[in-house]
Amino acid sequence: MTADPNRELLEIARRIAVAAGELAAARRAAGVEVAASKSSPEDVVTFADREVEQFIRRSLAEARPNDGFFGEESIDSASAGTSGLTWVVDPIDGTVNYLYGIPAYNISIAVVEGEPDPQTWRPLAGCVVNPVLGEVFTATDARGAHLGTKPLHVNPPVDLSQALVATGFGYNSDVRVKQGLVLAGLIGQVRDIRRIGAAALDLCYLAAGRYDAYYERGLNPWDHAAGALIAAEAGARVSGFGQAAAGRDFTLAAEPLLAALLEPIIRTLFDEAGL
């Protein structure tokens, strides 16, 4: 039997993500210290973010020395590699949750074919680990998504009024105000809104049927590389507006019929809010 190369890539991602989660959890138990702010004073990075990414990068280099690396905490030193594959990594997604001890943070590792650009890449495998809950979400291209060994499937179609919708907000306060206007326009049309502050988990929770839909603007490649593959392999439509791929401009993930209902509504609300 011929080995599945994507399965082999997934096993590497899973092994390293679980170990990285154990390291992040140990550092959280020992106490978290802010290392710096990034895009705004609210957008923080901890010393643990940097240490966990260094661990992941070193581990991937040992396992796959010819692959590229693109991580949140080392953008300036991203490497292209020679294999045509790139690992896209968020060492601790949900850093503010991590800082406050909220059990909704994760390690996200994906491997894509091509450049680390959501508009052009082809995701091959991804793993998202919540070390607090011990949940390991995985997917490979065209092979489905799983939580542990359990296959994942998005919820069946629901009326818009019954849809539980998740979202996230940017770090810039002016942007958050506009996102709040979008939320105010949407919340009366759906069952309710959830916001946990970790995009990869949002996408995985959608895949697991814990939400009916998820949308957000401002996601970076590492925020959704693994989670978007997991959601798509669970049956979600994951896209931007129109024919665009999911990315920084917009990401919507939902069962396809529900996504078709939500997209024009959210687009109109974005326009009205000036986003």
Coordinates of C-alpha atoms in Angstrom, one line a residue:
M1 CA 0.0 0.0 0.0
T2 CA 1.3 3.4 -1.0
A3 CA 1.9 5.8 2.0
D4 CA -0.3 8.9 2.1
P5 CA 2.1 11.8 2.2
N6 CA -0.5 14.2 3.7
R7 CA -1.1 11.7 6.5
E8 CA 2.6 11.7 7.2
L9 CA 2.6 15.5 7.3
L10 CA -0.4 15.4 9.6
E11 CA 1.3 13.1 12.0
I12 CA 4.2 15.5 12.2
A13 CA 1.9 18.4 12.8
R14 CA -0.1 16.5 15.5
R15 CA 3.0 15.3 17.4
I16 CA 4.6 18.7 17.5
A17 CA 1.4 20.6 18.2
V18 CA 0.6 18.3 21.2
A19 CA 4.1 18.7 22.6
A20 CA 3.9 22.5 22.0
G21 CA 0.6 22.6 23.9
E22 CA 2.2 20.8 26.8
L23 CA 5.0 23.4 26.8
A24 CA 2.5 26.3 26.6
A25 CA 0.4 24.9 29.4
A26 CA 3.5 24.4 31.6
R27 CA 4.5 28.0 31.1
R28 CA 1.0 29.2 31.8
A29 CA 1.0 27.3 35.1
A30 CA 4.3 28.9 36.0
G31 CA 3.1 32.4 35.3
V32 CA 2.8 34.5 32.1
E33 CA 4.8 37.6 31.4
V34 CA 4.1 40.1 28.6
A35 CA 7.1 40.5 26.3
A36 CA 5.8 43.2 24.0
S37 CA 2.9 44.8 22.1
K38 CA 2.4 44.4 18.4
S39 CA -0.2 46.2 16.3
S40 CA -1.6 48.0 19.3
P41 CA -1.2 48.1 23.1
E42 CA -4.0 45.5 23.3
D43 CA -2.2 43.2 20.9
V44 CA 0.2 41.5 23.2
V45 CA 2.8 38.8 22.8
T46 CA 4.1 36.8 25.8
F47 CA 7.5 35.2 26.3
A48 CA 5.7 31.9 26.0
D49 CA 4.5 32.7 22.5
R50 CA 8.1 33.2 21.4
E51 CA 9.4 30.1 23.2
V52 CA 6.6 27.9 21.9
E53 CA 7.2 29.1 18.3
Q54 CA 10.9 28.5 18.6
F55 CA 10.2 24.9 19.8
I56 CA 7.8 24.3 16.9
R57 CA 10.2 25.7 14.3
R58 CA 13.1 23.7 15.6
S59 CA 11.0 20.5 15.7
L60 CA 9.8 21.0 12.2
A61 CA 13.3 21.7 10.9
E62 CA 14.4 18.4 12.4
A63 CA 11.6 16.5 10.8
R64 CA 11.3 18.4 7.5
P65 CA 14.5 20.4 6.9
N66 CA 13.6 21.4 3.3
D67 CA 10.2 22.9 4.0
G68 CA 9.5 26.6 4.5
F69 CA 8.3 28.2 7.8
F70 CA 5.9 31.1 8.4
G71 CA 5.1 31.8 12.0
E72 CA 3.4 34.7 13.7
E73 CA 6.2 35.5 16.0
S74 CA 9.0 35.3 13.4
I75 CA 7.6 36.9 10.3
D76 CA 10.9 38.7 9.7
S77 CA 12.8 35.5 9.6
A78 CA 10.3 33.4 7.6
S79 CA 12.0 30.8 5.4
A80 CA 10.9 29.7 1.9
G81 CA 12.5 26.2 1.9
T82 CA 13.1 24.2 -1.3
S83 CA 10.4 21.5 -1.1
G84 CA 7.5 23.7 -2.2
L85 CA 5.8 23.2 1.2
T86 CA 5.4 25.8 4.0
W87 CA 4.4 25.3 7.6
V88 CA 2.1 28.1 8.8
V89 CA 2.1 28.3 12.6
D90 CA 0.4 30.2 15.3
P91 CA 2.2 29.2 18.5
I92 CA -0.5 30.4 20.9
D93 CA -3.7 31.5 19.2
G94 CA -5.8 33.4 21.7
T95 CA -2.9 35.0 23.5
V96 CA -5.1 37.4 25.6
N97 CA -7.1 34.4 26.8
Y98 CA -3.8 32.7 27.6
L99 CA -2.7 35.8 29.5
Y100 CA -5.8 35.9 31.6
G101 CA -6.1 32.2 32.2
I102 CA -9.2 31.7 30.1
P103 CA -9.2 28.1 28.8
A104 CA -9.7 29.0 25.1
Y105 CA -6.3 29.1 23.5
N106 CA -4.6 26.8 21.1
I107 CA -1.6 25.8 19.1
S108 CA -2.2 25.8 15.3
I109 CA 0.0 24.1 12.8
A110 CA -0.7 23.7 9.1
V111 CA 1.3 22.8 6.1
V112 CA 0.4 24.2 2.7
E113 CA 1.6 23.8 -0.8
G114 CA 2.9 27.0 -2.3
E115 CA 3.6 30.4 -0.7
P116 CA 2.0 31.3 2.7
D117 CA -0.7 33.2 1.0
P118 CA -4.3 32.1 1.6
Q119 CA -5.3 33.3 -1.9
T120 CA -3.0 30.9 -3.6
W121 CA -1.9 28.1 -1.3
R122 CA -3.3 24.6 -1.2
P123 CA -3.6 23.4 2.4
L124 CA -2.5 19.8 2.9
A125 CA -2.8 19.1 6.6
G126 CA -3.6 20.9 9.8
C127 CA -3.8 20.4 13.5
V128 CA -5.3 22.6 16.3
V129 CA -4.7 21.6 19.9
N130 CA -6.4 23.1 23.0
P131 CA -4.1 21.9 25.7
V132 CA -6.4 22.9 28.5
L133 CA -9.2 20.7 27.3
G134 CA -7.0 18.1 25.7
E135 CA -8.8 18.4 22.4
V136 CA -6.9 17.7 19.2
F137 CA -8.6 18.7 15.9
T138 CA -7.1 17.5 12.7
A139 CA -7.7 17.4 9.0
T140 CA -6.0 16.4 5.7
D141 CA -6.9 17.5 2.2
A142 CA -9.8 15.4 0.9
R143 CA -9.6 13.0 3.9
G144 CA -12.0 14.6 6.3
A145 CA -11.7 16.3 9.7
H146 CA -11.5 14.7 13.2
L147 CA -11.6 15.5 16.9
G148 CA -9.4 12.8 18.2
T149 CA -10.6 9.8 16.3
K150 CA -14.2 11.1 15.9
P151 CA -15.1 12.3 12.4
L152 CA -16.4 15.9 12.3
H153 CA -19.4 17.2 10.3
V154 CA -20.9 20.7 10.3
N155 CA -24.5 21.1 11.4
P156 CA -27.2 20.5 8.8
P157 CA -28.9 23.6 7.3
V158 CA -30.8 25.8 9.7
D159 CA -33.0 28.9 9.3
L160 CA -31.1 32.1 9.7
S161 CA -33.1 32.9 12.8
Q162 CA -31.9 29.6 14.4
A163 CA -28.2 30.1 13.5
L164 CA -25.6 30.4 16.3
V165 CA -22.9 32.6 14.8
A166 CA -19.4 33.2 16.1
T167 CA -17.2 36.1 15.3
G168 CA -14.1 38.0 16.5
F169 CA -12.9 41.6 16.8
G170 CA -9.7 43.4 15.8
Y171 CA -7.2 44.9 18.2
N172 CA -7.6 48.4 16.9
S173 CA -10.3 50.2 18.9
D174 CA -11.7 52.1 15.9
V175 CA -12.1 48.9 13.9
R176 CA -13.8 47.2 16.9
V177 CA -16.4 50.0 17.0
K178 CA -17.3 49.4 13.4
Q179 CA -17.3 45.6 14.0
G180 CA -19.7 46.3 16.8
L181 CA -22.1 48.0 14.4
V182 CA -22.0 45.0 12.2
L183 CA -22.8 42.8 15.2
A184 CA -25.7 45.0 16.2
G185 CA -27.2 44.7 12.8
L186 CA -26.8 40.9 12.7
I187 CA -27.7 39.8 16.2
G188 CA -31.4 40.4 15.8
Q189 CA -31.5 38.1 12.7
V190 CA -29.8 35.1 14.2
R191 CA -30.2 32.8 17.3
D192 CA -27.3 34.5 19.1
I193 CA -23.6 35.5 18.8
R194 CA -20.5 33.9 20.4
R195 CA -17.0 35.5 20.7
I196 CA -14.2 33.5 22.4
G197 CA -11.2 35.3 21.0
A198 CA -9.3 32.4 19.2
A199 CA -10.0 32.1 15.5
A200 CA -8.6 28.6 15.0
L201 CA -10.9 27.3 17.8
D202 CA -13.8 29.1 16.3
L203 CA -13.3 27.3 13.0
C204 CA -12.8 24.0 14.8
Y205 CA -15.9 24.5 16.9
L206 CA -17.9 25.2 13.7
A207 CA -16.5 21.9 12.3
A208 CA -17.6 20.1 15.5
G209 CA -21.2 21.5 15.3
R210 CA -20.8 23.8 18.3
Y211 CA -21.6 26.8 16.0
D212 CA -23.6 27.1 12.8
A213 CA -21.4 29.9 11.3
Y214 CA -18.4 32.0 11.9
Y215 CA -17.2 35.2 10.3
E216 CA -14.4 37.6 10.9
R217 CA -12.4 40.3 9.2
G218 CA -8.6 40.9 9.7
L219 CA -7.4 37.3 10.1
N220 CA -3.8 36.6 9.3
P221 CA -2.6 33.5 7.5
W222 CA -1.6 31.7 10.7
D223 CA -4.9 32.5 12.4
H224 CA -6.9 30.3 10.0
A225 CA -4.5 28.0 8.0
A226 CA -5.3 24.9 10.1
G227 CA -8.7 25.8 11.3
A228 CA -10.1 26.6 7.8
L229 CA -8.9 23.3 6.5
I230 CA -10.6 21.5 9.4
A231 CA -13.9 23.4 8.8
A232 CA -13.8 22.8 5.1
E233 CA -13.1 19.1 5.5
A234 CA -16.1 18.9 7.9
G235 CA -18.3 20.2 5.2
A236 CA -18.2 24.0 5.6
R237 CA -18.0 26.5 2.8
V238 CA -15.0 28.6 3.9
S239 CA -14.5 31.7 1.7
G240 CA -14.2 35.4 1.5
F241 CA -16.7 37.6 -0.3
G242 CA -17.8 36.4 -3.7
Q243 CA -15.3 34.1 -5.3
A244 CA -12.4 35.2 -3.1
A245 CA -10.6 32.8 -0.8
A246 CA -10.8 33.3 2.9
G247 CA -8.3 35.8 4.2
R248 CA -7.6 39.1 5.8
D249 CA -10.3 40.9 4.0
F250 CA -13.0 38.5 5.1
T251 CA -13.6 35.0 6.3
L252 CA -16.9 33.2 6.4
A253 CA -17.4 29.6 7.3
A254 CA -20.7 27.8 7.5
E255 CA -22.7 25.0 6.0
P256 CA -23.0 26.1 2.3
L257 CA -26.7 27.0 2.3
L258 CA -26.4 29.0 5.4
A259 CA -23.2 30.7 4.1
A260 CA -25.1 31.7 1.0
L261 CA -27.8 33.4 3.2
L262 CA -25.3 35.1 5.5
E263 CA -22.8 36.5 3.0
P264 CA -25.0 39.2 1.4
I265 CA -26.3 40.3 4.8
I266 CA -22.8 40.6 6.3
R267 CA -21.5 42.3 3.2
T268 CA -24.3 45.0 3.5
L269 CA -23.6 45.5 7.2
F270 CA -19.9 45.9 6.5
D271 CA -20.6 48.5 3.9
E272 CA -22.9 50.4 6.2
A273 CA -20.3 50.3 9.0
G274 CA -17.6 51.5 6.7
L275 CA -15.5 48.3 7.0

